[in-house]
Amino acid sequence: MSFDINTIINNMKNAAVDAIKDDVESIPDYLKQIFENEKEALKALAEARLAGEISDKEFQNEIKREKEVLEAEILTISIMTKAIAQKAINAAMKALVDAIKIVI
Amino acid sequence: MKRQNLKEILTFYFLLAITILGINGCTIQYVAEYDESIKNEIIRISAEIDKFYGILLETAEAARTYINFKDEYLTIEVDLRTLLTRNKIRPLNEESVKQTEIVLDLWLNDKEQHKTNDSVSDFIIKQHRNQFQRIFIAMAIGEEVKEE
C-alpha cells in the first residue's frame, strides 16, 4: 500500500482549479456588465431630471430604486462565489477519494 | 504488534473512512440545489412584467389610469409573493430570497406611485421596465450557477 501525499494534494489542487476555472473568469465580466447597466440608468435619470422630465421627488425615488436594483444584481455575485467554493471543495474531495480508492 | 504494522493499519482505516464518506456522497453545500422550475418561473414572471410595461407604453397617457391596470398589478404581486415563498422554503437560499424581496418591494413601489399619480410617464415606464429586466437576469443567472 503506497500513499503519496504530494501527488494526491497536487491532484486535489488540479481538480479544484479545473472545476472552477471558467466560473471564476465569468465574475469580472458580469461585474463589468452590472456597472455598465448602472451607468446607463443613472445617466438617463440625470438627463431626465435636468430636462425637467421628472420631479425632484421622482428623482429621489428612482435613486432609491437604483440602489435596490444594484443590490439585487450584486447578490448574484455572492451566489456565484459560494457556488465556486462549493465546486472547488467537492472536486478536491472527489480527487482525494478517487486516489484513496486506488490505494486500498 | 510492530510499530510499522500499527501505522499501516491506522492508515488503512483512515483511508477507508474517507472513501466511505466520499462514496456516500458526503459533499459540501453552500448554495441551494438548482431548481429548473424556479428558473422557468423567473423567466415567466419577467416576461409577464415586460408585457405589462409594453401594454402600458402602448396606452395613451391619459388612459393610463390606475384602475385600468389594477388587476395586472395584483396578478403580478401574487406571482412574486408565490416565488418568494418557494425561495424561502429552500435551504441555503438567502441571496435569492433577498432578490425576490427586492423585486416585490419595487413592484409595490410602482403600484403605489401609479395609484398616487393615476398615470405613468413614458420615461418612468422605460426606466422601470429596464430595472426589472436587470434584476430578473441577475436572478436567472443566480439560479443557473447553482447547477453543478
PDB file of C-alpha atoms in Angstrom:
ATOM      1  CA  MET A   1       0.000   0.000   0.000  1.00  0.00           C
ATOM      2  CA  SER A   2       1.554   3.330  -1.030  1.00  0.00           C
ATOM      3  CA  PHE A   3       0.144   6.731  -0.221  1.00  0.00           C
ATOM      4  CA  ASP A   4       1.967   9.568  -1.973  1.00  0.00           C
ATOM      5  CA  ILE A   5       0.569  12.609  -0.239  1.00  0.00           C
ATOM      6  CA  ASN A   6       2.308  15.072  -2.591  1.00  0.00           C
ATOM      7  CA  THR A   7       0.725  13.513  -5.703  1.00  0.00           C
ATOM      8  CA  ILE A   8      -2.681  13.373  -4.065  1.00  0.00           C
ATOM      9  CA  ILE A   9      -2.552  17.016  -2.922  1.00  0.00           C
ATOM     10  CA  ASN A  10      -1.443  18.031  -6.399  1.00  0.00           C
ATOM     11  CA  ASN A  11      -4.354  16.093  -7.945  1.00  0.00           C
ATOM     12  CA  MET A  12      -6.770  17.716  -5.492  1.00  0.00           C
ATOM     13  CA  LYS A  13      -5.460  21.177  -6.374  1.00  0.00           C
ATOM     14  CA  ASN A  14      -5.727  20.485 -10.122  1.00  0.00           C
ATOM     15  CA  ALA A  15      -9.245  19.094  -9.755  1.00  0.00           C
ATOM     16  CA  ALA A  16     -10.335  22.204  -7.823  1.00  0.00           C
ATOM     17  CA  VAL A  17      -8.773  24.587 -10.365  1.00  0.00           C
ATOM     18  CA  ASP A  18     -10.299  22.729 -13.350  1.00  0.00           C
ATOM     19  CA  ALA A  19     -13.733  22.704 -11.739  1.00  0.00           C
ATOM     20  CA  ILE A  20     -13.902  26.464 -11.211  1.00  0.00           C
ATOM     21  CA  LYS A  21     -11.677  27.953 -13.949  1.00  0.00           C
ATOM     22  CA  ASP A  22     -14.496  29.122 -16.246  1.00  0.00           C
ATOM     23  CA  ASP A  23     -16.720  30.250 -13.384  1.00  0.00           C
ATOM     24  CA  VAL A  24     -14.001  32.427 -11.851  1.00  0.00           C
ATOM     25  CA  GLU A  25     -13.358  34.088 -15.205  1.00  0.00           C
ATOM     26  CA  SER A  26     -17.044  34.928 -15.638  1.00  0.00           C
ATOM     27  CA  ILE A  27     -17.239  37.063 -12.452  1.00  0.00           C
ATOM     28  CA  PRO A  28     -15.276  40.150 -13.630  1.00  0.00           C
ATOM     29  CA  ASP A  29     -17.258  40.180 -16.914  1.00  0.00           C
ATOM     30  CA  TYR A  30     -20.541  40.043 -15.066  1.00  0.00           C
ATOM     31  CA  LEU A  31     -19.437  42.762 -12.590  1.00  0.00           C
ATOM     32  CA  LYS A  32     -18.467  44.965 -15.539  1.00  0.00           C
ATOM     33  CA  GLN A  33     -21.926  44.406 -17.071  1.00  0.00           C
ATOM     34  CA  ILE A  34     -23.641  45.317 -13.783  1.00  0.00           C
ATOM     35  CA  PHE A  35     -21.854  48.667 -13.588  1.00  0.00           C
ATOM     36  CA  GLU A  36     -22.413  49.382 -17.290  1.00  0.00           C
ATOM     37  CA  ASN A  37     -26.147  48.880 -16.643  1.00  0.00           C
ATOM     38  CA  GLU A  38     -25.961  51.181 -13.640  1.00  0.00           C
ATOM     39  CA  LYS A  39     -24.111  53.861 -15.598  1.00  0.00           C
ATOM     40  CA  GLU A  40     -26.788  53.870 -18.327  1.00  0.00           C
ATOM     41  CA  ALA A  41     -29.617  54.032 -15.793  1.00  0.00           C
ATOM     42  CA  LEU A  42     -28.063  56.895 -13.791  1.00  0.00           C
ATOM     43  CA  LYS A  43     -27.200  58.809 -16.962  1.00  0.00           C
ATOM     44  CA  ALA A  44     -30.821  58.582 -18.148  1.00  0.00           C
ATOM     45  CA  LEU A  45     -32.042  59.692 -14.714  1.00  0.00           C
ATOM     46  CA  ALA A  46     -29.722  62.701 -14.544  1.00  0.00           C
ATOM     47  CA  GLU A  47     -30.700  63.790 -18.056  1.00  0.00           C
ATOM     48  CA  ALA A  48     -34.410  63.422 -17.282  1.00  0.00           C
ATOM     49  CA  ARG A  49     -34.065  65.497 -14.101  1.00  0.00           C
ATOM     50  CA  LEU A  50     -32.085  68.226 -15.850  1.00  0.00           C
ATOM     51  CA  ALA A  51     -34.671  68.343 -18.657  1.00  0.00           C
ATOM     52  CA  GLY A  52     -37.463  68.624 -16.066  1.00  0.00           C
ATOM     53  CA  GLU A  53     -38.977  65.356 -17.276  1.00  0.00           C
ATOM     54  CA  ILE A  54     -39.160  64.091 -13.681  1.00  0.00           C
ATOM     55  CA  SER A  55     -39.628  65.976 -10.398  1.00  0.00           C
ATOM     56  CA  ASP A  56     -37.100  66.038  -7.564  1.00  0.00           C
ATOM     57  CA  LYS A  57     -39.349  63.682  -5.589  1.00  0.00           C
ATOM     58  CA  GLU A  58     -39.444  61.216  -8.502  1.00  0.00           C
ATOM     59  CA  PHE A  59     -35.668  61.553  -8.916  1.00  0.00           C
ATOM     60  CA  GLN A  60     -35.118  60.674  -5.236  1.00  0.00           C
ATOM     61  CA  ASN A  61     -37.444  57.681  -5.539  1.00  0.00           C
ATOM     62  CA  GLU A  62     -35.612  56.495  -8.665  1.00  0.00           C
ATOM     63  CA  ILE A  63     -32.213  56.753  -6.946  1.00  0.00           C
ATOM     64  CA  LYS A  64     -33.576  54.639  -4.085  1.00  0.00           C
ATOM     65  CA  ARG A  65     -34.843  52.079  -6.617  1.00  0.00           C
ATOM     66  CA  GLU A  66     -31.490  52.012  -8.432  1.00  0.00           C
ATOM     67  CA  LYS A  67     -29.773  51.195  -5.132  1.00  0.00           C
ATOM     68  CA  GLU A  68     -32.080  48.206  -4.712  1.00  0.00           C
ATOM     69  CA  VAL A  69     -31.541  47.059  -8.311  1.00  0.00           C
ATOM     70  CA  LEU A  70     -27.760  47.232  -7.844  1.00  0.00           C
ATOM     71  CA  GLU A  71     -28.021  45.286  -4.582  1.00  0.00           C
ATOM     72  CA  ALA A  72     -30.071  42.567  -6.292  1.00  0.00           C
ATOM     73  CA  GLU A  73     -27.521  42.293  -9.099  1.00  0.00           C
ATOM     74  CA  ILE A  74     -24.556  42.132  -6.687  1.00  0.00           C
ATOM     75  CA  LEU A  75     -26.299  39.366  -4.725  1.00  0.00           C
ATOM     76  CA  THR A  76     -25.813  37.157  -7.785  1.00  0.00           C
ATOM     77  CA  ILE A  77     -22.031  37.646  -7.393  1.00  0.00           C
ATOM     78  CA  SER A  78     -22.415  36.332  -3.846  1.00  0.00           C
ATOM     79  CA  ILE A  79     -24.238  33.220  -5.142  1.00  0.00           C
ATOM     80  CA  MET A  80     -21.539  32.782  -7.801  1.00  0.00           C
ATOM     81  CA  THR A  81     -18.682  32.887  -5.266  1.00  0.00           C
ATOM     82  CA  LYS A  82     -20.413  30.430  -2.927  1.00  0.00           C
ATOM     83  CA  ALA A  83     -21.111  28.063  -5.832  1.00  0.00           C
ATOM     84  CA  ILE A  84     -17.462  28.320  -6.909  1.00  0.00           C
ATOM     85  CA  ALA A  85     -16.199  27.486  -3.402  1.00  0.00           C
ATOM     86  CA  GLN A  86     -18.632  24.554  -3.287  1.00  0.00           C
ATOM     87  CA  LYS A  87     -17.448  23.214  -6.656  1.00  0.00           C
ATOM     88  CA  ALA A  88     -13.755  23.587  -5.726  1.00  0.00           C
ATOM     89  CA  ILE A  89     -14.072  21.776  -2.394  1.00  0.00           C
ATOM     90  CA  ASN A  90     -16.173  18.950  -3.817  1.00  0.00           C
ATOM     91  CA  ALA A  91     -13.859  18.454  -6.810  1.00  0.00           C
ATOM     92  CA  ALA A  92     -10.826  18.338  -4.484  1.00  0.00           C
ATOM     93  CA  MET A  93     -12.522  15.849  -2.136  1.00  0.00           C
ATOM     94  CA  LYS A  94     -13.559  13.668  -5.077  1.00  0.00           C
ATOM     95  CA  ALA A  95      -9.936  13.611  -6.278  1.00  0.00           C
ATOM     96  CA  LEU A  96      -8.876  12.549  -2.775  1.00  0.00           C
ATOM     97  CA  VAL A  97     -11.466   9.786  -2.556  1.00  0.00           C
ATOM     98  CA  ASP A  98     -10.603   8.538  -6.060  1.00  0.00           C
ATOM     99  CA  ALA A  99      -6.906   8.374  -5.147  1.00  0.00           C
ATOM    100  CA  ILE A 100      -7.653   6.522  -1.919  1.00  0.00           C
ATOM    101  CA  LYS A 101      -9.892   4.011  -3.720  1.00  0.00           C
ATOM    102  CA  ILE A 102      -6.910   3.073  -5.882  1.00  0.00           C
ATOM    103  CA  VAL A 103      -4.632   2.688  -2.844  1.00  0.00           C
ATOM    104  CA  ILE A 104      -6.979   0.420  -0.894  1.00  0.00           C
TER     105      ILE A 104
ATOM    106  CA  MET B   1       2.381  -5.748  17.157  1.00  0.00           C
ATOM    107  CA  LYS B   2       5.224  -3.945  15.451  1.00  0.00           C
ATOM    108  CA  ARG B   3       5.049  -0.126  15.208  1.00  0.00           C
ATOM    109  CA  GLN B   4       5.164  -0.306  11.375  1.00  0.00           C
ATOM    110  CA  ASN B   5       2.175  -2.684  11.257  1.00  0.00           C
ATOM    111  CA  LEU B   6       0.141  -0.452  13.545  1.00  0.00           C
ATOM    112  CA  LYS B   7       0.902   2.576  11.359  1.00  0.00           C
ATOM    113  CA  GLU B   8      -0.235   0.697   8.234  1.00  0.00           C
ATOM    114  CA  ILE B   9      -3.464  -0.476   9.890  1.00  0.00           C
ATOM    115  CA  LEU B  10      -4.304   3.047  11.085  1.00  0.00           C
ATOM    116  CA  THR B  11      -3.572   4.475   7.635  1.00  0.00           C
ATOM    117  CA  PHE B  12      -5.784   1.797   6.047  1.00  0.00           C
ATOM    118  CA  TYR B  13      -8.742   2.649   8.310  1.00  0.00           C
ATOM    119  CA  PHE B  14      -8.225   6.362   7.787  1.00  0.00           C
ATOM    120  CA  LEU B  15      -8.320   5.906   4.005  1.00  0.00           C
ATOM    121  CA  LEU B  16     -11.313   3.570   4.270  1.00  0.00           C
ATOM    122  CA  ALA B  17     -13.236   6.113   6.350  1.00  0.00           C
ATOM    123  CA  ILE B  18     -12.608   8.899   3.814  1.00  0.00           C
ATOM    124  CA  THR B  19     -13.590   6.603   0.943  1.00  0.00           C
ATOM    125  CA  ILE B  20     -16.858   5.603   2.630  1.00  0.00           C
ATOM    126  CA  LEU B  21     -17.672   9.279   3.259  1.00  0.00           C
ATOM    127  CA  GLY B  22     -16.905  10.041  -0.387  1.00  0.00           C
ATOM    128  CA  ILE B  23     -18.926   7.123  -1.737  1.00  0.00           C
ATOM    129  CA  ASN B  24     -21.885   8.132   0.407  1.00  0.00           C
ATOM    130  CA  GLY B  25     -21.969  11.488  -1.356  1.00  0.00           C
ATOM    131  CA  CYS B  26     -20.722  13.483   1.590  1.00  0.00           C
ATOM    132  CA  THR B  27     -20.351  16.754  -0.309  1.00  0.00           C
ATOM    133  CA  ILE B  28     -20.109  20.312   0.920  1.00  0.00           C
ATOM    134  CA  GLN B  29     -23.065  22.554   0.075  1.00  0.00           C
ATOM    135  CA  TYR B  30     -23.071  26.362   0.343  1.00  0.00           C
ATOM    136  CA  VAL B  31     -25.923  27.163  -2.069  1.00  0.00           C
ATOM    137  CA  ALA B  32     -29.404  25.713  -2.566  1.00  0.00           C
ATOM    138  CA  GLU B  33     -29.952  22.859  -5.008  1.00  0.00           C
ATOM    139  CA  TYR B  34     -30.583  24.052  -8.558  1.00  0.00           C
ATOM    140  CA  ASP B  35     -34.305  24.159  -9.349  1.00  0.00           C
ATOM    141  CA  GLU B  36     -35.183  24.386 -13.042  1.00  0.00           C
ATOM    142  CA  SER B  37     -38.828  25.154 -12.293  1.00  0.00           C
ATOM    143  CA  ILE B  38     -37.741  28.235 -10.302  1.00  0.00           C
ATOM    144  CA  LYS B  39     -35.579  29.423 -13.190  1.00  0.00           C
ATOM    145  CA  ASN B  40     -38.512  28.965 -15.588  1.00  0.00           C
ATOM    146  CA  GLU B  41     -40.779  30.858 -13.203  1.00  0.00           C
ATOM    147  CA  ILE B  42     -38.275  33.746 -13.020  1.00  0.00           C
ATOM    148  CA  ILE B  43     -38.279  33.944 -16.827  1.00  0.00           C
ATOM    149  CA  ARG B  44     -42.091  33.672 -16.986  1.00  0.00           C
ATOM    150  CA  ILE B  45     -42.678  36.491 -14.460  1.00  0.00           C
ATOM    151  CA  SER B  46     -40.017  38.582 -16.212  1.00  0.00           C
ATOM    152  CA  ALA B  47     -41.951  38.228 -19.492  1.00  0.00           C
ATOM    153  CA  GLU B  48     -45.232  38.965 -17.676  1.00  0.00           C
ATOM    154  CA  ILE B  49     -43.829  42.240 -16.283  1.00  0.00           C
ATOM    155  CA  ASP B  50     -42.257  43.142 -19.619  1.00  0.00           C
ATOM    156  CA  LYS B  51     -45.624  42.658 -21.328  1.00  0.00           C
ATOM    157  CA  PHE B  52     -47.308  44.786 -18.642  1.00  0.00           C
ATOM    158  CA  TYR B  53     -44.965  47.701 -19.376  1.00  0.00           C
ATOM    159  CA  GLY B  54     -45.339  47.140 -23.127  1.00  0.00           C
ATOM    160  CA  ILE B  55     -49.114  47.486 -22.879  1.00  0.00           C
ATOM    161  CA  LEU B  56     -48.750  50.498 -20.573  1.00  0.00           C
ATOM    162  CA  LEU B  57     -46.455  52.151 -23.090  1.00  0.00           C
ATOM    163  CA  GLU B  58     -48.880  51.451 -25.947  1.00  0.00           C
ATOM    164  CA  THR B  59     -51.717  53.028 -24.000  1.00  0.00           C
ATOM    165  CA  ALA B  60     -52.292  56.763 -24.439  1.00  0.00           C
ATOM    166  CA  GLU B  61     -51.003  58.633 -21.367  1.00  0.00           C
ATOM    167  CA  ALA B  62     -54.475  59.938 -20.469  1.00  0.00           C
ATOM    168  CA  ALA B  63     -55.831  56.367 -20.391  1.00  0.00           C
ATOM    169  CA  ARG B  64     -53.059  55.062 -18.117  1.00  0.00           C
ATOM    170  CA  THR B  65     -55.230  55.358 -15.029  1.00  0.00           C
ATOM    171  CA  TYR B  66     -54.537  53.070 -12.100  1.00  0.00           C
ATOM    172  CA  ILE B  67     -57.973  51.438 -12.264  1.00  0.00           C
ATOM    173  CA  ASN B  68     -57.268  50.226 -15.818  1.00  0.00           C
ATOM    174  CA  PHE B  69     -54.186  48.300 -14.617  1.00  0.00           C
ATOM    175  CA  LYS B  70     -55.229  47.343 -11.060  1.00  0.00           C
ATOM    176  CA  ASP B  71     -55.873  43.677 -11.920  1.00  0.00           C
ATOM    177  CA  GLU B  72     -52.479  43.228 -13.586  1.00  0.00           C
ATOM    178  CA  TYR B  73     -50.729  44.746 -10.547  1.00  0.00           C
ATOM    179  CA  LEU B  74     -52.495  42.271  -8.304  1.00  0.00           C
ATOM    180  CA  THR B  75     -51.815  39.241 -10.532  1.00  0.00           C
ATOM    181  CA  ILE B  76     -48.109  40.025 -10.730  1.00  0.00           C
ATOM    182  CA  GLU B  77     -47.926  40.768  -6.987  1.00  0.00           C
ATOM    183  CA  VAL B  78     -49.383  37.320  -6.259  1.00  0.00           C
ATOM    184  CA  ASP B  79     -46.895  35.696  -8.666  1.00  0.00           C
ATOM    185  CA  LEU B  80     -43.998  37.458  -6.928  1.00  0.00           C
ATOM    186  CA  ARG B  81     -45.242  36.507  -3.449  1.00  0.00           C
ATOM    187  CA  THR B  82     -45.528  32.880  -4.593  1.00  0.00           C
ATOM    188  CA  LEU B  83     -41.974  32.953  -5.957  1.00  0.00           C
ATOM    189  CA  LEU B  84     -40.822  34.430  -2.628  1.00  0.00           C
ATOM    190  CA  THR B  85     -42.487  31.604  -0.701  1.00  0.00           C
ATOM    191  CA  ARG B  86     -40.932  28.985  -2.990  1.00  0.00           C
ATOM    192  CA  ASN B  87     -37.495  30.538  -2.486  1.00  0.00           C
ATOM    193  CA  LYS B  88     -37.942  30.859   1.286  1.00  0.00           C
ATOM    194  CA  ILE B  89     -38.616  27.158   1.798  1.00  0.00           C
ATOM    195  CA  ARG B  90     -35.317  26.180   0.127  1.00  0.00           C
ATOM    196  CA  PRO B  91     -32.343  25.903   2.485  1.00  0.00           C
ATOM    197  CA  LEU B  92     -29.118  27.852   1.756  1.00  0.00           C
ATOM    198  CA  ASN B  93     -31.028  30.316  -0.402  1.00  0.00           C
ATOM    199  CA  GLU B  94     -30.653  33.699   1.397  1.00  0.00           C
ATOM    200  CA  GLU B  95     -29.498  35.670  -1.656  1.00  0.00           C
ATOM    201  CA  SER B  96     -32.352  34.502  -3.900  1.00  0.00           C
ATOM    202  CA  VAL B  97     -34.833  35.280  -1.114  1.00  0.00           C
ATOM    203  CA  LYS B  98     -33.407  38.807  -0.772  1.00  0.00           C
ATOM    204  CA  GLN B  99     -33.518  39.312  -4.555  1.00  0.00           C
ATOM    205  CA  THR B 100     -37.181  38.294  -4.669  1.00  0.00           C
ATOM    206  CA  GLU B 101     -37.948  40.607  -1.724  1.00  0.00           C
ATOM    207  CA  ILE B 102     -36.341  43.464  -3.668  1.00  0.00           C
ATOM    208  CA  VAL B 103     -38.421  42.711  -6.797  1.00  0.00           C
ATOM    209  CA  LEU B 104     -41.589  42.615  -4.707  1.00  0.00           C
ATOM    210  CA  ASP B 105     -40.646  45.872  -2.977  1.00  0.00           C
ATOM    211  CA  LEU B 106     -40.051  47.605  -6.327  1.00  0.00           C
ATOM    212  CA  TRP B 107     -43.318  46.250  -7.703  1.00  0.00           C
ATOM    213  CA  LEU B 108     -45.281  47.558  -4.686  1.00  0.00           C
ATOM    214  CA  ASN B 109     -43.487  50.899  -5.041  1.00  0.00           C
ATOM    215  CA  ASP B 110     -44.570  51.003  -8.694  1.00  0.00           C
ATOM    216  CA  LYS B 111     -48.150  50.234  -7.758  1.00  0.00           C
ATOM    217  CA  GLU B 112     -48.228  52.956  -5.074  1.00  0.00           C
ATOM    218  CA  GLN B 113     -46.719  55.546  -7.422  1.00  0.00           C
ATOM    219  CA  HIS B 114     -49.258  54.689 -10.119  1.00  0.00           C
ATOM    220  CA  LYS B 115     -52.111  54.875  -7.596  1.00  0.00           C
ATOM    221  CA  THR B 116     -50.914  58.254  -6.274  1.00  0.00           C
ATOM    222  CA  ASN B 117     -50.280  59.892  -9.672  1.00  0.00           C
ATOM    223  CA  ASP B 118     -53.042  57.984 -11.522  1.00  0.00           C
ATOM    224  CA  SER B 119     -50.748  57.839 -14.573  1.00  0.00           C
ATOM    225  CA  VAL B 120     -47.205  56.911 -15.518  1.00  0.00           C
ATOM    226  CA  SER B 121     -44.852  58.798 -17.841  1.00  0.00           C
ATOM    227  CA  ASP B 122     -43.071  57.158 -20.783  1.00  0.00           C
ATOM    228  CA  PHE B 123     -39.740  57.799 -19.056  1.00  0.00           C
ATOM    229  CA  ILE B 124     -40.732  56.007 -15.832  1.00  0.00           C
ATOM    230  CA  ILE B 125     -42.174  53.060 -17.791  1.00  0.00           C
ATOM    231  CA  LYS B 126     -38.939  52.598 -19.744  1.00  0.00           C
ATOM    232  CA  GLN B 127     -36.773  53.048 -16.646  1.00  0.00           C
ATOM    233  CA  HIS B 128     -38.743  50.556 -14.547  1.00  0.00           C
ATOM    234  CA  ARG B 129     -39.030  48.049 -17.395  1.00  0.00           C
ATOM    235  CA  ASN B 130     -35.239  48.108 -17.603  1.00  0.00           C
ATOM    236  CA  GLN B 131     -34.818  47.801 -13.805  1.00  0.00           C
ATOM    237  CA  PHE B 132     -36.960  44.664 -13.638  1.00  0.00           C
ATOM    238  CA  GLN B 133     -35.218  43.153 -16.634  1.00  0.00           C
ATOM    239  CA  ARG B 134     -31.821  43.659 -14.942  1.00  0.00           C
ATOM    240  CA  ILE B 135     -32.957  42.011 -11.713  1.00  0.00           C
ATOM    241  CA  PHE B 136     -34.605  39.051 -13.434  1.00  0.00           C
ATOM    242  CA  ILE B 137     -31.463  38.416 -15.488  1.00  0.00           C
ATOM    243  CA  ALA B 138     -29.450  38.508 -12.231  1.00  0.00           C
ATOM    244  CA  MET B 139     -31.909  36.108 -10.586  1.00  0.00           C
ATOM    245  CA  ALA B 140     -31.851  33.692 -13.546  1.00  0.00           C
ATOM    246  CA  ILE B 141     -28.033  33.682 -13.580  1.00  0.00           C
ATOM    247  CA  GLY B 142     -28.056  33.219  -9.799  1.00  0.00           C
ATOM    248  CA  GLU B 143     -30.275  30.155 -10.184  1.00  0.00           C
ATOM    249  CA  GLU B 144     -28.279  28.746 -13.078  1.00  0.00           C
ATOM    250  CA  VAL B 145     -24.929  28.840 -11.237  1.00  0.00           C
ATOM    251  CA  LYS B 146     -26.397  26.564  -8.571  1.00  0.00           C
ATOM    252  CA  GLU B 147     -26.394  23.801 -11.171  1.00  0.00           C
ATOM    253  CA  GLU B 148     -23.362  21.525 -10.640  1.00  0.00           C
TER     254      GLU B 148
END
